[in-house]
Short mmCIF file of N, CA and C in Angstrom, two decimals:
data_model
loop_
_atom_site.label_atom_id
_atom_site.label_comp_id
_atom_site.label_asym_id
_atom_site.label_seq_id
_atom_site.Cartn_x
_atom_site.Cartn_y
_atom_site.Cartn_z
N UNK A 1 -30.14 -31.49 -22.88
CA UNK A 1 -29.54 -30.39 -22.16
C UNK A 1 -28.98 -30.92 -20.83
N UNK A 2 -27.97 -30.31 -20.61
CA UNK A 2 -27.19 -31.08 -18.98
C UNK A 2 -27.69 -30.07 -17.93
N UNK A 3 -27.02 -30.49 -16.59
CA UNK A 3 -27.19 -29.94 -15.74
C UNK A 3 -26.87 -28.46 -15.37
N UNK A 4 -27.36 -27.54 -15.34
CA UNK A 4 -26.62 -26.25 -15.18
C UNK A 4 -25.97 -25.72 -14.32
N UNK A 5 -26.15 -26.30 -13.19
CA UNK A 5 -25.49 -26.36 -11.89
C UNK A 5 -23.90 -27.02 -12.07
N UNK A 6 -24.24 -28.35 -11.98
CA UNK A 6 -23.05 -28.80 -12.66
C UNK A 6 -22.23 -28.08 -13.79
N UNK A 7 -22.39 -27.44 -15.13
CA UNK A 7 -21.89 -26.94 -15.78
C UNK A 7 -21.24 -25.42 -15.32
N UNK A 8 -22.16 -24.97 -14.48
CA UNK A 8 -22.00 -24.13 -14.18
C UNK A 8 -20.77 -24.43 -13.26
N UNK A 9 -20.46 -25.00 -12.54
CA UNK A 9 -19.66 -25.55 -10.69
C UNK A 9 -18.48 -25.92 -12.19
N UNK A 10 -18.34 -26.86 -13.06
CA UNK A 10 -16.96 -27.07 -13.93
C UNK A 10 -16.21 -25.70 -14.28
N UNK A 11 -17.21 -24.83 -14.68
CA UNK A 11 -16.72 -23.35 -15.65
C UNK A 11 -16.01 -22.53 -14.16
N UNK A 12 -16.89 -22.15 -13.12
CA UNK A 12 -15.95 -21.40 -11.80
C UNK A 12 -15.14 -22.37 -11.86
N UNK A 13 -14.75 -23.76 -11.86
CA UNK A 13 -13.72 -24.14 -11.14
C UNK A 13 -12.45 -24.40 -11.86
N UNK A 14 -12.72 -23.82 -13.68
CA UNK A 14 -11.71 -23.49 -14.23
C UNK A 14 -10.92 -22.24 -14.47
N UNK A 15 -11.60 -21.58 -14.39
CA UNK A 15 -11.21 -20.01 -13.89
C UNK A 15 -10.75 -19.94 -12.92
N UNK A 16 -11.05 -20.70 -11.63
CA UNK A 16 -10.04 -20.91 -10.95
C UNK A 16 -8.83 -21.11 -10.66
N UNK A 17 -8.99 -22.32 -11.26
CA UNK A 17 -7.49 -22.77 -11.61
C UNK A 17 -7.02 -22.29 -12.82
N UNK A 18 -7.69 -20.97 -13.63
CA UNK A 18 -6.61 -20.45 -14.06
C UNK A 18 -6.01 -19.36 -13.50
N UNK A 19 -7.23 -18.60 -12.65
CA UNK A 19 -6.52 -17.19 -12.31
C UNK A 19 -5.20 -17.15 -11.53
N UNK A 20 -5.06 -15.66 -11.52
CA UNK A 20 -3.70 -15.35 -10.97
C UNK A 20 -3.33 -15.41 -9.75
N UNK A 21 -2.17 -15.79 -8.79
CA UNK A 21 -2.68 -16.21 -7.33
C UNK A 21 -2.36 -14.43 -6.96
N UNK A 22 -3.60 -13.21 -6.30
CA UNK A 22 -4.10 -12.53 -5.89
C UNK A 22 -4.99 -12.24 -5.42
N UNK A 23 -5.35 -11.47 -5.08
CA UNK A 23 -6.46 -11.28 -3.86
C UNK A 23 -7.70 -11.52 -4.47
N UNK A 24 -8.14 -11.33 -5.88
CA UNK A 24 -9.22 -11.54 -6.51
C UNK A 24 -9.04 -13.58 -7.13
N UNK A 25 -7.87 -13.76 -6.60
CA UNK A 25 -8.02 -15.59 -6.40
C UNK A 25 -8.70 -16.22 -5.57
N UNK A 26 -8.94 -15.93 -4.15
CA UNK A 26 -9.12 -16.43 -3.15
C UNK A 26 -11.03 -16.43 -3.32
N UNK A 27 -11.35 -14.77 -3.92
CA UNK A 27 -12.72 -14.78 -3.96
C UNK A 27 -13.55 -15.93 -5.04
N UNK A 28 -12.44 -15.82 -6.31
CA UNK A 28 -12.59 -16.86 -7.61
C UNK A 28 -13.34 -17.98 -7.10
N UNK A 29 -12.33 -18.56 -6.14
CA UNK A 29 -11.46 -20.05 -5.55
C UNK A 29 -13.34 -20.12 -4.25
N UNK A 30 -13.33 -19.05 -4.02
CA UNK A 30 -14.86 -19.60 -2.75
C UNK A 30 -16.07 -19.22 -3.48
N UNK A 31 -15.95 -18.84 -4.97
CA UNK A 31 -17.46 -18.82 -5.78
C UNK A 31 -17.53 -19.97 -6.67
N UNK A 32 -16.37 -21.03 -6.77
CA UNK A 32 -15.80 -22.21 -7.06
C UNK A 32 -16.51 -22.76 -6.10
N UNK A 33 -16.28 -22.87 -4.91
CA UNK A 33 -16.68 -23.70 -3.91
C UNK A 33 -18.08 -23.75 -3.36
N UNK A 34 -18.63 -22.41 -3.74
CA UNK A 34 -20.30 -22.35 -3.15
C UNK A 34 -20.64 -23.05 -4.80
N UNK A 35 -20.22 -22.90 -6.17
CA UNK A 35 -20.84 -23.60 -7.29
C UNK A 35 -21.02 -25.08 -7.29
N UNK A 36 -19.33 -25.74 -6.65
CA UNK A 36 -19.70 -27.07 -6.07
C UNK A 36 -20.49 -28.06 -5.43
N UNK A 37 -20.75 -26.73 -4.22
CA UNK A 37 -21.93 -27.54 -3.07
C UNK A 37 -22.65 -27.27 -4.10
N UNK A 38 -23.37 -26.23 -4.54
CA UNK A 38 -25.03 -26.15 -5.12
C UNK A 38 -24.71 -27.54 -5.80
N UNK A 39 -24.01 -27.36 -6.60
CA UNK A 39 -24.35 -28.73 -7.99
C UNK A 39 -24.15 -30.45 -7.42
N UNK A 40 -23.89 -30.46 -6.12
CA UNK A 40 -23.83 -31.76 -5.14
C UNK A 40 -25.21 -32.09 -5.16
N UNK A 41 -26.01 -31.44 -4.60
CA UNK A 41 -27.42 -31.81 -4.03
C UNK A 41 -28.32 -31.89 -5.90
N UNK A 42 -27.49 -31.23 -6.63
CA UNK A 42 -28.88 -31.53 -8.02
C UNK A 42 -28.03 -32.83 -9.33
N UNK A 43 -26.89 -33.38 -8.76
CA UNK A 43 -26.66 -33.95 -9.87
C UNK A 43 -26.61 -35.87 -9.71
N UNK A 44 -26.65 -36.55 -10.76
CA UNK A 44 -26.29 -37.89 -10.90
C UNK A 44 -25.22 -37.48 -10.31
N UNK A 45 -25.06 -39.60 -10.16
CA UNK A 45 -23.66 -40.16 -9.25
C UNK A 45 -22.60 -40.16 -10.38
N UNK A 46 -22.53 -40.20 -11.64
CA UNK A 46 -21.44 -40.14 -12.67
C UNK A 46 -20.69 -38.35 -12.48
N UNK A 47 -21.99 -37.93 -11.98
CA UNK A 47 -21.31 -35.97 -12.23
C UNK A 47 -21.64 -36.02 -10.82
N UNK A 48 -21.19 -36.68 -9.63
CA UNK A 48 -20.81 -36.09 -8.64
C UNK A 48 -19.43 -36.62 -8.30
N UNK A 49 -19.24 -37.69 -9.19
CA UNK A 49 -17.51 -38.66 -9.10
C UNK A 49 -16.79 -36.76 -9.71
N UNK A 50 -17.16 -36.69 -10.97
CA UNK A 50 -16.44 -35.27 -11.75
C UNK A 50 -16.23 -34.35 -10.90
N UNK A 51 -17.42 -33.93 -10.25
CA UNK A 51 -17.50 -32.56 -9.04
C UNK A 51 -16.22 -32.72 -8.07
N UNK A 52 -16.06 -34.46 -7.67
CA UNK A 52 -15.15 -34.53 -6.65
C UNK A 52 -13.91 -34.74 -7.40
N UNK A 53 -14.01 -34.91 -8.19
CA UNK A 53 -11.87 -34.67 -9.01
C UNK A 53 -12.35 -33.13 -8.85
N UNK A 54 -13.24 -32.34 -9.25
CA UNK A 54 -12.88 -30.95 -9.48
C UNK A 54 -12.60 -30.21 -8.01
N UNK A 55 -13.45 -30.71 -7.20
CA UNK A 55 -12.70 -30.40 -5.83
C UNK A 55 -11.68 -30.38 -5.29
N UNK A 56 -10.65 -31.74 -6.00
CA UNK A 56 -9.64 -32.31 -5.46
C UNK A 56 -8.75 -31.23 -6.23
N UNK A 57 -9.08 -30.75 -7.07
CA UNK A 57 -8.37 -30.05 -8.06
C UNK A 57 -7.84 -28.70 -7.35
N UNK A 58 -9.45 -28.06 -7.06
CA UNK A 58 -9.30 -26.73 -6.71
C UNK A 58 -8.75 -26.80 -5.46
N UNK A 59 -8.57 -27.53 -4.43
CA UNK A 59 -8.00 -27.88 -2.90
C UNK A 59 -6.53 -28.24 -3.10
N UNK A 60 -6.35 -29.00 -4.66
CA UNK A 60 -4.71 -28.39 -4.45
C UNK A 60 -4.15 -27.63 -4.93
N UNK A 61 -5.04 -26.91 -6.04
CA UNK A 61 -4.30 -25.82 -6.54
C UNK A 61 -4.17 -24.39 -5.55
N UNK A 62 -4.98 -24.09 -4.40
CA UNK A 62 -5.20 -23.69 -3.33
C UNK A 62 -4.04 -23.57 -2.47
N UNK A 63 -3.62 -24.98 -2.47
CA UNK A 63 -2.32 -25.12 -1.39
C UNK A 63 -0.99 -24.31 -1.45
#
């Protein structure tokens, strides 16, 4: 079984980047970002390299 934190922090941060850019984006886009931090502090160094492309992801799809 994997990490759930982690799994959990991938799944917000694709919904993210799919939703629609509206006002219910921005909230998406910062329950993305509190899923991130949590899953920082509980995962291996292979799934914290992933966490940080998914960051990089959601920070430019943001822009």
């Amino acid at each position: 079984m994997g990490n759930k934190l982690f799994q959990k922090a991938r799944e917000f941060v694709e919904e993210a980047l799919h939703s629609e850019h509206d006002g219910d984006q921005h909230k998406t886009e910062d329950v993305a970002r509190n899923a991130l931090s949590s899953a920082f502090a509980n995962t291996t160094e292979a799934e914290k390299e992933q966490l940080r492309e998914l960051q990089d992801e959601l920070e430019n799809h943001s822009k």
